[in-house]
Coordinates of C-alpha atoms in Angstrom, one line a residue:
Chain M
T1 CA 33.4 2.4 -9.6
S2 CA 33.7 0.9 -13.1
A3 CA 31.4 -1.7 -14.6
G4 CA 31.8 -5.2 -13.6
G5 CA 32.8 -6.9 -10.4
F6 CA 30.9 -10.2 -10.7
G7 CA 30.7 -10.4 -14.5
I8 CA 27.1 -11.5 -14.3
G9 CA 24.5 -10.4 -16.9
R10 CA 25.2 -9.2 -20.4
E11 CA 25.2 -5.9 -22.2
A12 CA 21.8 -4.5 -23.2
L13 CA 21.5 -4.0 -26.9
P14 CA 20.3 -0.6 -28.3
E15 CA 17.1 -2.1 -29.7
E16 CA 16.3 -3.6 -26.2
V17 CA 16.9 -0.3 -24.4
A18 CA 14.8 1.5 -27.1
A19 CA 11.9 -1.0 -26.6
W20 CA 11.7 -0.6 -22.9
D21 CA 13.1 2.9 -22.1
V22 CA 10.1 4.9 -23.2
N23 CA 9.8 7.4 -20.3
V24 CA 9.4 11.1 -21.0
M25 CA 10.9 13.6 -18.7
P26 CA 9.3 17.0 -17.7
D27 CA 11.8 18.7 -20.0
G28 CA 10.6 16.6 -23.0
T29 CA 13.5 14.2 -23.0
G30 CA 12.3 10.9 -24.4
L31 CA 9.6 12.4 -26.7
P32 CA 9.7 10.8 -30.1
E33 CA 9.2 12.6 -33.4
G34 CA 5.5 13.0 -34.3
S35 CA 2.4 15.2 -33.9
G36 CA -1.3 15.0 -33.6
S37 CA -4.3 17.3 -33.8
V38 CA -7.2 18.0 -31.5
A39 CA -9.5 16.8 -34.3
D40 CA -7.7 13.5 -34.8
G41 CA -7.5 13.2 -31.0
E42 CA -11.3 13.6 -30.6
M43 CA -11.9 10.6 -33.0
L44 CA -9.3 8.5 -31.3
F45 CA -10.5 9.4 -27.9
S46 CA -14.1 8.5 -28.9
E47 CA -13.0 5.1 -30.2
N48 CA -10.4 4.1 -27.5
C49 CA -11.1 6.1 -24.3
A50 CA -14.6 7.6 -24.1
V51 CA -16.3 4.3 -22.9
C52 CA -14.6 4.9 -19.5
H53 CA -13.5 8.6 -19.5
G54 CA -16.6 10.1 -21.3
E55 CA -16.8 11.8 -24.7
F56 CA -15.5 15.0 -23.2
A57 CA -13.0 13.4 -20.9
E58 CA -15.4 14.1 -18.0
G59 CA -15.3 10.6 -16.7
V60 CA -18.0 7.8 -16.6
G61 CA -19.2 6.4 -13.3
N62 CA -16.3 5.8 -11.0
W63 CA -13.7 6.0 -13.8
P64 CA -11.2 8.9 -13.7
E65 CA -12.2 12.4 -14.9
L66 CA -9.4 13.8 -17.2
A67 CA -10.9 17.3 -17.6
G68 CA -12.5 19.9 -15.4
G69 CA -12.1 20.8 -11.8
E70 CA -10.3 24.1 -12.4
G71 CA -9.9 26.0 -9.1
T72 CA -11.2 23.2 -6.9
L73 CA -8.0 22.1 -5.2
A74 CA -8.7 23.9 -2.0
D75 CA -12.4 22.8 -1.9
K76 CA -13.9 20.2 0.4
D77 CA -14.0 17.7 -2.5
P78 CA -11.3 18.7 -5.0
V79 CA -11.7 17.5 -8.6
K80 CA -8.1 16.5 -9.7
T81 CA -7.7 16.2 -13.4
V82 CA -5.0 16.6 -16.0
G83 CA -6.1 20.2 -16.4
S84 CA -6.7 21.1 -12.7
Y85 CA -3.9 19.1 -11.1
W86 CA -1.2 17.5 -13.2
P87 CA 2.0 19.6 -13.2
Y88 CA 3.7 18.3 -16.4
L89 CA 2.3 17.4 -19.8
S90 CA 5.2 14.9 -20.2
T91 CA 3.4 12.7 -17.6
A92 CA 0.2 12.7 -19.6
W93 CA 2.0 11.7 -22.8
D94 CA 4.1 9.1 -21.1
Y95 CA 1.3 7.5 -19.2
V96 CA -1.2 7.4 -22.1
H97 CA 1.5 6.0 -24.4
R98 CA 2.7 3.3 -21.9
S99 CA -0.4 2.3 -20.0
M100 CA -3.6 3.2 -21.8
P101 CA -6.1 2.2 -22.9
F102 CA -6.8 0.2 -19.8
G103 CA -6.7 -3.5 -20.9
N104 CA -5.0 -2.7 -24.3
A105 CA -1.9 -0.7 -23.2
Q106 CA 1.0 0.1 -25.6
S107 CA -1.3 0.0 -28.6
L108 CA -1.1 3.7 -29.5
T109 CA 1.5 5.1 -31.9
A110 CA 3.4 8.2 -31.2
D111 CA 1.2 10.3 -33.5
E112 CA -1.9 8.9 -31.9
T113 CA -0.6 9.7 -28.5
Y114 CA 0.1 13.3 -29.5
A115 CA -3.4 13.6 -30.9
I116 CA -5.1 12.1 -27.8
V117 CA -3.0 14.3 -25.5
A118 CA -4.0 17.3 -27.6
Y119 CA -7.7 16.4 -27.2
I120 CA -7.3 16.1 -23.5
L121 CA -5.7 19.6 -23.4
Y122 CA -8.7 20.9 -25.5
S123 CA -11.2 19.2 -23.2
N124 CA -9.5 21.2 -20.4
W125 CA -9.8 24.4 -22.5
L126 CA -6.0 24.8 -22.5
V127 CA -5.7 24.9 -26.3
E128 CA -7.8 25.9 -29.3
E129 CA -9.7 23.4 -31.4
D130 CA -7.3 23.7 -34.3
F131 CA -4.3 23.0 -32.1
V132 CA -1.7 20.4 -33.2
L133 CA 0.7 19.0 -30.5
S134 CA 4.2 17.9 -31.6
R135 CA 7.6 17.4 -30.1
E136 CA 8.5 20.8 -31.2
N137 CA 5.8 22.8 -29.4
F138 CA 5.3 20.4 -26.5
L139 CA 7.0 22.5 -23.8
E140 CA 5.0 25.6 -24.8
V141 CA 1.8 24.3 -23.3
E142 CA 1.3 25.8 -19.9
M143 CA -0.1 23.5 -17.2
P144 CA -2.2 25.5 -14.7
N145 CA -1.0 23.6 -11.6
A146 CA 2.7 23.4 -12.6
D147 CA 3.6 25.4 -9.4
G148 CA 1.1 23.6 -7.2
F149 CA 3.6 21.1 -5.6
I150 CA 6.1 21.4 -2.8
V151 CA 8.7 18.8 -1.8
D152 CA 7.8 16.8 1.3
D153 CA 8.1 19.3 4.2
R154 CA 7.1 17.0 7.1
P155 CA 10.6 17.4 8.7
E156 CA 9.9 21.2 9.0
T157 CA 6.1 21.2 9.6
E158 CA 5.5 18.1 11.6
Y159 CA 8.4 16.2 13.0
G160 CA 9.7 19.0 15.2
Q161 CA 6.4 19.4 17.1
W162 CA 5.7 15.7 17.4
R163 CA 9.1 14.6 18.7
A164 CA 8.3 15.3 22.3
E165 CA 7.6 13.2 25.4
P166 CA 3.8 12.6 25.4
C167 CA 1.3 13.1 28.1
M168 CA 0.5 10.0 30.2
S169 CA -2.2 11.1 32.7
D170 CA -4.8 13.8 33.0
C171 CA -4.3 14.5 29.3
K172 CA -7.8 15.9 28.7
D173 CA -10.8 16.8 30.8
S174 CA -13.4 15.0 28.8
V175 CA -13.8 12.7 25.9
E176 CA -16.8 12.6 23.6
I177 CA -17.5 10.3 20.6
T178 CA -17.9 12.7 17.7
M179 CA -18.3 10.2 14.8
R180 CA -19.2 6.5 14.3
A181 CA -18.5 4.2 11.4
T182 CA -21.7 2.3 11.8
V183 CA -23.7 5.5 11.0
L184 CA -22.3 5.4 7.5
D185 CA -22.7 1.6 7.3
V186 CA -20.5 1.2 4.2
T187 CA -18.3 -1.7 5.5
P188 CA -18.8 -5.0 3.5
D189 CA -21.0 -7.4 5.4
E190 CA -18.6 -10.3 5.6
G191 CA -16.3 -8.1 7.6
A192 CA -18.5 -8.4 10.6
D193 CA -19.7 -12.0 10.1
E194 CA -16.8 -13.6 11.8
A195 CA -17.7 -12.1 15.2
G196 CA -19.3 -15.4 16.2
Chain Y
M1 CA -8.5 -50.4 11.5
A2 CA -11.1 -47.8 12.5
D3 CA -13.7 -46.9 9.9
T4 CA -13.1 -43.2 9.3
S5 CA -15.8 -43.0 6.7
D6 CA -18.5 -43.3 9.3
L7 CA -19.4 -39.6 10.1
T8 CA -22.2 -40.2 12.5
P9 CA -20.2 -40.4 15.7
S10 CA -18.2 -37.4 14.6
R11 CA -21.2 -35.3 13.9
R12 CA -22.8 -36.2 17.2
A13 CA -19.6 -35.4 19.1
F14 CA -19.3 -32.1 17.2
L15 CA -22.8 -31.0 18.1
K16 CA -22.3 -31.9 21.8
G17 CA -19.0 -30.2 21.8
T18 CA -20.5 -27.0 20.5
A19 CA -23.2 -27.0 23.1
A20 CA -20.7 -27.5 25.8
G21 CA -18.6 -24.6 24.4
I22 CA -21.5 -22.2 24.5
A23 CA -22.4 -23.2 28.1
G24 CA -18.8 -22.6 29.1
A25 CA -18.7 -19.2 27.6
A26 CA -22.0 -18.2 29.3
M27 CA -20.4 -18.9 32.7
G28 CA -17.9 -16.2 32.1
A29 CA -14.2 -16.0 32.8
G30 CA -12.4 -17.0 35.9
A31 CA -11.9 -20.2 37.8
A32 CA -15.6 -21.1 37.5
R33 CA -16.7 -24.6 38.7
A34 CA -17.8 -27.0 36.0
A35 CA -21.5 -27.8 36.1
G36 CA -20.7 -31.3 35.1
P37 CA -18.1 -33.4 33.3
D38 CA -17.1 -32.0 29.9
P39 CA -17.9 -34.6 27.2
L40 CA -15.0 -33.3 25.1
I41 CA -12.9 -34.8 27.9
T42 CA -15.0 -37.7 29.1
D43 CA -16.1 -39.0 25.7
I44 CA -13.6 -40.5 23.4
Q45 CA -13.4 -38.2 20.4
P46 CA -13.2 -39.5 16.8
F47 CA -9.8 -37.8 16.3
A48 CA -8.5 -39.6 19.4
Q49 CA -9.6 -42.9 18.0
G50 CA -9.5 -42.9 14.2
L51 CA -6.9 -41.7 11.8
G52 CA -6.1 -38.3 10.3
D53 CA -4.9 -37.5 6.8
G54 CA -1.9 -39.1 5.3
V55 CA 1.3 -37.2 4.5
D56 CA 0.5 -37.4 0.8
A57 CA -2.9 -35.7 1.2
T58 CA -1.7 -32.1 1.0
P59 CA 1.6 -31.4 -0.9
Y60 CA 1.1 -27.7 -0.3
G61 CA -1.4 -26.9 2.4
L62 CA -4.0 -24.2 3.1
P63 CA -5.3 -23.1 6.6
I64 CA -7.7 -25.5 8.3
K65 CA -11.4 -24.8 7.3
F66 CA -12.2 -23.3 10.7
E67 CA -10.0 -20.4 9.8
D68 CA -11.7 -19.6 6.6
D69 CA -12.7 -16.2 7.7
V70 CA -9.0 -15.2 7.9
V71 CA -8.9 -14.0 4.3
R72 CA -8.2 -10.9 2.2
R73 CA -11.3 -8.7 1.6
N74 CA -12.0 -6.0 -0.8
V75 CA -14.4 -3.0 -0.6
E76 CA -16.2 -2.8 -3.9
W77 CA -17.1 0.9 -3.8
L78 CA -13.5 2.1 -3.3
T79 CA -12.4 1.7 -6.9
A80 CA -14.0 1.6 -10.4
D81 CA -13.1 -2.0 -10.9
T82 CA -11.2 -4.9 -9.2
I83 CA -8.2 -4.7 -11.5
S84 CA -6.8 -1.4 -10.5
S85 CA -7.8 -1.9 -6.9
I86 CA -6.9 -2.8 -3.4
N87 CA -7.7 -5.6 -0.9
F88 CA -7.0 -5.8 2.8
T89 CA -4.9 -8.1 5.1
P90 CA -7.0 -9.7 7.9
I91 CA -4.8 -8.1 10.6
H92 CA -7.6 -8.3 13.2
A93 CA -7.1 -12.1 13.2
L94 CA -3.3 -12.4 13.0
D95 CA -0.7 -12.3 15.7
G96 CA 3.0 -11.9 15.9
T97 CA 4.5 -9.9 13.0
I98 CA 5.0 -12.1 9.9
T99 CA 2.1 -11.8 7.5
P100 CA 1.1 -15.1 5.8
Q101 CA 1.7 -14.5 2.1
G102 CA -1.6 -16.1 1.1
C103 CA -3.7 -13.4 2.9
A104 CA -1.2 -10.5 2.6
F105 CA -2.9 -7.5 0.9
E106 CA -2.7 -6.8 -2.9
R107 CA -2.7 -3.5 -4.7
H108 CA -2.5 -3.7 -8.5
H109 CA -2.9 -1.0 -11.2
S110 CA -3.4 -3.4 -14.1
G111 CA -4.0 -6.7 -12.4
A112 CA -1.7 -9.5 -11.0
I113 CA 0.2 -10.7 -14.1
E114 CA 1.6 -14.2 -14.6
M115 CA 5.1 -14.4 -15.8
S116 CA 7.6 -17.3 -15.4
K117 CA 11.2 -17.1 -14.3
G118 CA 12.2 -18.1 -17.8
E119 CA 10.4 -15.0 -19.3
Y120 CA 11.8 -12.7 -16.7
R121 CA 14.4 -10.0 -17.7
L122 CA 15.8 -7.1 -15.6
M123 CA 17.4 -4.2 -17.5
I124 CA 19.8 -1.6 -15.9
N125 CA 20.3 1.3 -18.2
G126 CA 20.7 5.1 -18.3
L127 CA 23.7 6.9 -16.8
V128 CA 25.7 3.7 -16.2
D129 CA 29.0 2.6 -17.7
K130 CA 27.4 -0.5 -19.4
P131 CA 23.7 -1.1 -19.7
L132 CA 22.9 -4.7 -18.6
V133 CA 20.3 -7.4 -18.9
F134 CA 19.9 -10.0 -16.2
T135 CA 17.9 -13.2 -16.3
Y136 CA 16.3 -14.5 -13.1
E137 CA 19.1 -17.1 -12.8
D138 CA 21.7 -14.3 -13.0
L139 CA 20.1 -12.6 -9.9
E140 CA 20.5 -15.7 -7.8
R141 CA 24.3 -15.6 -8.4
F142 CA 24.8 -12.3 -6.6
P143 CA 25.4 -12.2 -2.8
R144 CA 22.1 -12.3 -1.0
E145 CA 20.7 -10.6 2.1
N146 CA 17.7 -11.3 4.4
H147 CA 15.5 -8.6 6.0
V148 CA 12.1 -8.2 7.5
Y149 CA 10.2 -5.1 6.4
F150 CA 6.7 -3.8 6.4
C151 CA 5.1 -2.7 3.1
E152 CA 2.3 -0.2 3.8
C153 CA 0.2 1.3 1.0
A154 CA 0.4 5.1 1.0
A155 CA -3.4 5.0 1.1
N156 CA -3.7 2.8 4.2
T157 CA -6.3 4.5 6.5
G158 CA -6.9 7.0 3.7
M159 CA -10.7 6.5 3.8
E160 CA -10.7 7.7 7.4
W161 CA -9.4 11.3 6.8
A162 CA -12.8 12.9 6.9
G163 CA -14.3 10.7 9.7
A164 CA -14.8 7.2 10.9
Q165 CA -15.9 5.3 7.9
L166 CA -15.0 1.5 7.7
N167 CA -15.7 -0.7 10.7
G168 CA -12.8 -3.0 11.2
A169 CA -9.0 -2.9 11.6
Q170 CA -8.7 -5.0 8.4
F171 CA -10.4 -2.2 6.4
T172 CA -8.9 0.8 8.3
H173 CA -5.3 -0.5 8.6
G174 CA -5.0 -3.6 6.5
M175 CA -3.2 -2.3 3.4
I176 CA 0.0 -3.6 5.0
H177 CA 2.1 -6.8 5.1
N178 CA 5.3 -7.7 6.8
M179 CA 7.6 -10.4 5.3
E180 CA 11.1 -11.7 5.5
Y181 CA 12.7 -10.9 2.1
T182 CA 15.6 -12.6 0.4
G183 CA 17.2 -10.7 -2.4
V184 CA 20.2 -8.7 -3.8
P185 CA 20.8 -5.1 -2.8
L186 CA 20.0 -2.8 -5.7
R187 CA 23.4 -1.2 -5.0
T188 CA 25.1 -4.5 -6.1
L189 CA 23.3 -4.4 -9.4
L190 CA 23.9 -0.7 -10.0
Q191 CA 27.6 -1.3 -9.3
E192 CA 27.7 -4.2 -11.7
A193 CA 26.5 -1.8 -14.4
G194 CA 29.0 0.8 -13.3
L195 CA 28.2 4.2 -11.6
S196 CA 30.7 6.8 -12.7
G197 CA 31.2 10.4 -11.8
D198 CA 29.3 12.5 -9.3
L199 CA 26.2 10.7 -8.0
E200 CA 24.8 13.9 -6.4
G201 CA 21.5 14.7 -8.0
K202 CA 21.2 11.4 -9.7
W203 CA 18.0 9.3 -9.4
V204 CA 16.8 5.8 -10.4
F205 CA 13.6 5.3 -12.3
V206 CA 12.1 1.9 -11.5
E207 CA 9.2 0.2 -13.4
G208 CA 7.4 -3.1 -13.6
H209 CA 6.6 -5.6 -16.4
D210 CA 2.9 -5.0 -16.1
A211 CA 0.8 -2.7 -18.4
S212 CA 0.6 -0.1 -15.7
S213 CA 4.4 -0.1 -15.3
N214 CA 4.0 1.7 -12.0
G215 CA 7.1 3.8 -12.7
R216 CA 8.6 5.7 -9.8
S217 CA 11.7 7.9 -9.2
I218 CA 13.9 7.2 -6.3
P219 CA 16.9 9.4 -5.3
M220 CA 20.3 7.7 -5.6
E221 CA 21.0 8.0 -1.9
K222 CA 18.1 5.7 -1.1
A223 CA 18.9 3.3 -4.0
L224 CA 22.4 2.8 -2.7
D225 CA 21.3 2.5 0.9
D226 CA 18.9 -0.4 1.7
V227 CA 16.7 -1.0 -1.4
L228 CA 16.5 -4.7 -2.1
V229 CA 15.7 -6.6 -5.4
A230 CA 13.8 -9.5 -3.8
F231 CA 12.9 -12.9 -5.1
K232 CA 11.9 -14.7 -1.9
A233 CA 9.4 -13.7 0.8
N234 CA 8.8 -15.6 4.0
G235 CA 11.1 -18.4 2.8
E236 CA 9.5 -19.1 -0.6
A237 CA 9.1 -17.5 -4.0
L238 CA 7.1 -14.3 -4.1
R239 CA 3.4 -14.9 -4.8
K240 CA 2.2 -14.0 -8.2
E241 CA 0.2 -11.1 -6.8
H242 CA 3.2 -9.8 -4.9
G243 CA 5.4 -9.5 -8.0
Y244 CA 6.6 -13.0 -8.9
P245 CA 9.4 -13.6 -9.7
V246 CA 11.1 -10.3 -8.6
R247 CA 10.0 -7.2 -6.8
L248 CA 11.6 -4.1 -5.3
V249 CA 11.7 -3.7 -1.5
V250 CA 12.0 -0.1 -0.4
P251 CA 12.3 -0.2 3.5
G252 CA 10.2 2.3 5.3
W253 CA 8.8 4.0 2.2
E254 CA 5.3 4.0 0.8
G255 CA 4.2 0.7 -0.8
N256 CA 3.7 2.2 -4.2
L257 CA 7.5 2.4 -4.6
W258 CA 7.8 -1.4 -4.0
V259 CA 7.6 -2.0 -7.8
K260 CA 6.4 -5.5 -8.6
W261 CA 7.5 -7.7 -11.5
L262 CA 10.5 -5.3 -11.7
R263 CA 11.7 -5.0 -15.3
R264 CA 13.9 -1.9 -15.5
V265 CA 16.1 0.4 -13.4
E266 CA 17.3 3.5 -15.1
V267 CA 19.9 5.9 -13.7
T268 CA 18.7 9.4 -14.5
D269 CA 19.8 12.9 -13.8
G270 CA 16.4 13.9 -12.4
P271 CA 13.0 12.6 -11.4
V272 CA 10.8 11.4 -14.2
E273 CA 7.7 12.9 -12.5
S274 CA 5.7 9.9 -13.6
R275 CA 1.9 9.6 -13.2
E276 CA 2.4 7.7 -9.9
E277 CA 4.3 10.6 -8.4
T278 CA 2.3 13.5 -9.8
S279 CA -1.4 12.6 -10.3
K280 CA -1.2 10.0 -7.5
Y281 CA 0.9 9.7 -4.4
T282 CA 1.0 13.5 -4.0
D283 CA -0.8 14.8 -0.9
T284 CA -3.1 17.8 -1.2
L285 CA -3.1 20.3 1.7
A286 CA -5.9 22.5 2.9
D287 CA -4.7 25.5 0.7
G288 CA -4.8 23.5 -2.5
T289 CA -1.0 23.0 -2.8
S290 CA 0.2 19.4 -2.7
R291 CA 3.2 17.7 -1.2
K292 CA 5.2 15.5 -3.6
W293 CA 7.8 12.9 -2.8
T294 CA 6.3 12.0 0.6
W295 CA 8.2 8.7 0.6
V296 CA 8.5 7.8 4.3
M297 CA 5.7 6.1 6.2
D298 CA 5.6 7.8 9.6
A299 CA 5.2 5.9 13.0
K300 CA 1.8 4.3 13.3
S301 CA -0.1 1.7 15.4
V302 CA -3.4 0.0 15.7
I303 CA -5.1 -2.3 18.2
T304 CA -6.1 -5.4 16.4
Q305 CA -7.7 -7.2 19.3
P306 CA -10.2 -6.2 20.5
S307 CA -11.5 -4.4 17.4
P308 CA -14.8 -4.3 15.4
Q309 CA -14.1 -7.7 13.7
A310 CA -12.6 -9.1 16.9
P311 CA -15.0 -8.3 19.8
I312 CA -14.5 -9.5 23.4
T313 CA -16.4 -12.7 23.8
H314 CA -15.2 -13.9 27.1
G315 CA -16.8 -11.4 29.5
P316 CA -15.1 -9.4 32.2
G317 CA -11.8 -10.5 33.6
P318 CA -8.2 -11.0 32.4
M319 CA -7.7 -10.1 28.8
V320 CA -5.0 -9.3 26.2
I321 CA -5.1 -6.1 24.3
S322 CA -2.9 -6.7 21.2
G323 CA -1.8 -4.7 18.3
L324 CA 0.8 -3.7 15.7
A325 CA 3.2 -0.7 15.6
W326 CA 5.6 0.3 12.9
S327 CA 7.7 3.2 11.6
G328 CA 9.4 4.0 8.4
H329 CA 12.0 6.1 10.3
G330 CA 13.4 3.1 12.2
A331 CA 12.6 0.9 15.1
I332 CA 9.5 1.2 17.4
T333 CA 10.7 1.9 20.9
R334 CA 7.5 2.2 22.8
V335 CA 3.7 1.8 22.5
D336 CA 1.2 3.4 24.9
V337 CA -2.4 2.2 25.2
S338 CA -5.3 4.2 26.5
K339 CA -8.7 2.8 27.6
D340 CA -10.4 6.2 28.1
G341 CA -9.9 7.9 24.8
G342 CA -6.5 9.4 25.5
K343 CA -7.0 10.8 29.0
T344 CA -4.6 8.3 30.6
W345 CA -2.1 6.0 29.1
E346 CA -0.3 2.8 30.1
T347 CA 2.9 1.6 28.4
A348 CA 2.4 -1.7 26.6
R349 CA 4.8 -4.6 26.4
L350 CA 6.6 -5.2 23.1
A351 CA 6.7 -8.9 22.2
K352 CA 10.2 -8.4 20.9
P353 CA 12.4 -5.3 20.6
G354 CA 11.3 -3.2 17.7
E355 CA 13.2 -3.8 14.4
K356 CA 13.9 -1.1 11.9
M357 CA 11.1 -0.5 9.3
A358 CA 9.3 -3.7 10.5
L359 CA 6.0 -4.5 12.2
T360 CA 6.3 -4.8 16.0
R361 CA 3.8 -6.6 18.1
F362 CA 2.6 -5.1 21.4
Y363 CA 0.5 -6.5 24.2
L364 CA -1.2 -5.0 27.2
D365 CA -2.1 -7.8 29.6
T366 CA -4.9 -6.3 31.6
V367 CA -8.3 -6.9 33.3
W368 CA -11.6 -5.7 31.7
D369 CA -14.1 -4.5 34.3
G370 CA -16.9 -4.9 31.8
E371 CA -17.4 -1.2 31.3
E372 CA -17.2 0.7 28.1
M373 CA -13.7 1.6 26.8
L374 CA -12.3 4.0 24.2
L375 CA -9.2 2.1 23.2
Q376 CA -6.3 3.8 21.6
A377 CA -2.6 2.9 20.8
R378 CA 0.2 5.5 20.4
A379 CA 3.5 4.4 18.8
M380 CA 6.9 6.0 19.4
D381 CA 10.0 5.4 17.2
E382 CA 13.7 5.6 17.8
T383 CA 13.8 9.2 16.5
G384 CA 11.5 10.3 19.3
Y385 CA 8.5 10.8 17.0
V386 CA 5.2 10.2 18.7
Q387 CA 2.2 9.1 16.6
P388 CA -0.2 12.1 16.3
T389 CA -4.0 12.3 16.7
K390 CA -6.1 12.8 13.6
A391 CA -6.8 16.3 14.9
Q392 CA -3.1 17.1 14.9
L393 CA -2.7 15.8 11.4
R394 CA -5.7 17.7 10.1
E395 CA -4.4 20.9 11.7
V396 CA -1.3 20.7 9.4
R397 CA -2.8 19.0 6.4
G398 CA -6.5 19.5 6.2
E399 CA -8.7 16.5 5.1
N400 CA -7.7 16.0 1.5
S401 CA -4.3 14.4 1.7
I402 CA -5.7 11.0 0.8
Y403 CA -2.3 9.4 1.7
H404 CA -0.2 9.1 4.8
N405 CA -2.9 9.0 7.5
N406 CA -1.0 7.6 10.5
C407 CA -3.4 9.0 13.1
I408 CA -4.2 7.4 16.5
Q409 CA -7.2 5.0 16.0
T410 CA -10.1 4.8 18.5
W411 CA -12.2 1.7 19.1
H412 CA -15.3 2.1 21.2
V413 CA -15.7 -1.1 23.2
K414 CA -19.2 -1.5 24.5
T415 CA -20.4 -3.4 27.6
S416 CA -21.4 -6.3 25.2
G417 CA -17.7 -6.6 24.2
E418 CA -18.5 -5.4 20.7
A419 CA -16.2 -2.7 19.3
E420 CA -16.8 0.2 16.8
N421 CA -14.6 2.5 14.8
V422 CA -15.2 6.0 16.2
E423 CA -13.6 9.4 16.4
V424 CA -13.4 11.2 19.8
S425 CA -12.9 14.8 20.8

């Protein structure tokens, strides 16, 4: 189909598209010119990010850890960070540039974003301390968990076995309570107050 | 004219009424004989004598004060702050299927922003014949549709993967709402911008006006199917916290894709693999690999009454077991209820035939013998999918998926009528 139909709306201007269309694809499409070093990134991170994410991107309190957790994804409590989990560096650049710092988003220039992403890579021991990240070498960085994702396979692994007429009687010999929420007692009090 | 400012009779009647109510409850259910005349009947009540509020008292009303417990609640320890956080719909206290907007759950990543219709712009760009900008007024000129759909957060019930944790249906299953939306099919807007050539392998990237942007990638097939660009919910404008003035409605798919304050739709030749579809909304399996693009919310149900926040207070006798069922694959066709932890099941009554990708209310009209119960509900959808147990889910996925926990929930109802969130063998 060709454009039009109702003739509603107006053509977007190039400046408008440039202002809003800032996403970066895994193949680097959308990355602007620029570069930034680990050293610059360390200073910028300390000023803009460390209050929540820690000086070494290790996280403060309940705020997200950006570094660490290598090899923990199959553990009981995996530590999922940019280094241990994220498949694409494009996502880190895009997200930092668009939505961080929390509460002051879209305040970082392209060069500053390159530098902060370089520092996050360094915090994850994925680059050396003299590393400079740029549009040119962006795709050379290897993300450890790049192959860690599969497309939703529920149709193959789950739906077949669970699309069956279910049991209605004598479905099991015995039933025991194996866990109780009140043992943990982490539900907010007001949740139970209305019982009366 | 009666003097409505004199509160003394009102207070006395209220206290007497309360006392009578307690006495009545203590007698238990059934056609019990009254001990004496009920003063709520034999005494003239103030509301039967005086006057109520004028029609000018409340231009836009809130629920009566006696319902002030039917509210959204948050769980402080779940998130680092309340801005990128979640709260919960009081599903334990609601009935039917339509969620009142004022207590419908919220999930923000950088807070609920305030923008006017005048400030609103929607851009369609990327692989289209002509990139377009729409104002809010423009959107209301396109042909509209109305649909009822559930919006369930991908993380609903996510805290329950490793065990029974939160004690109440509001907390275990309340990251959900169900509204009647009015809006324009996304297909109409994409066609207005012009889709040329082979659409195979093309995607749309959708993002919001807020600082988090919440950008997500959606395959073109879904974008052209039933995705709605909505500006009304339950008859009125969207609430601020639900995306005013315009949000995306993505039927059957995880709530994160329902981008609020929608500002841009870009046609792309592949997925962006944004933060919200890599770091988040990917489901880690036991071996450490993770599923991505787990968009559909599978069939699920929960008993809302009785439940930990809604205990049985009337004693043994006739009672209604009530709950909600839903499926992202289509309509709910059947809900079974067990009172003995899954040994035996009875098929419940659907209040209305199930509608596609919408909440369905079920009832089991039954008699409680006063004994303990292990209550469960099990939903089935039109594809024949039967809601699994948590053990079945863990068998495939392990305990670290975070998202998409649609397991059968168990409530342990005690002889007192109180209920607790439990797991059973």
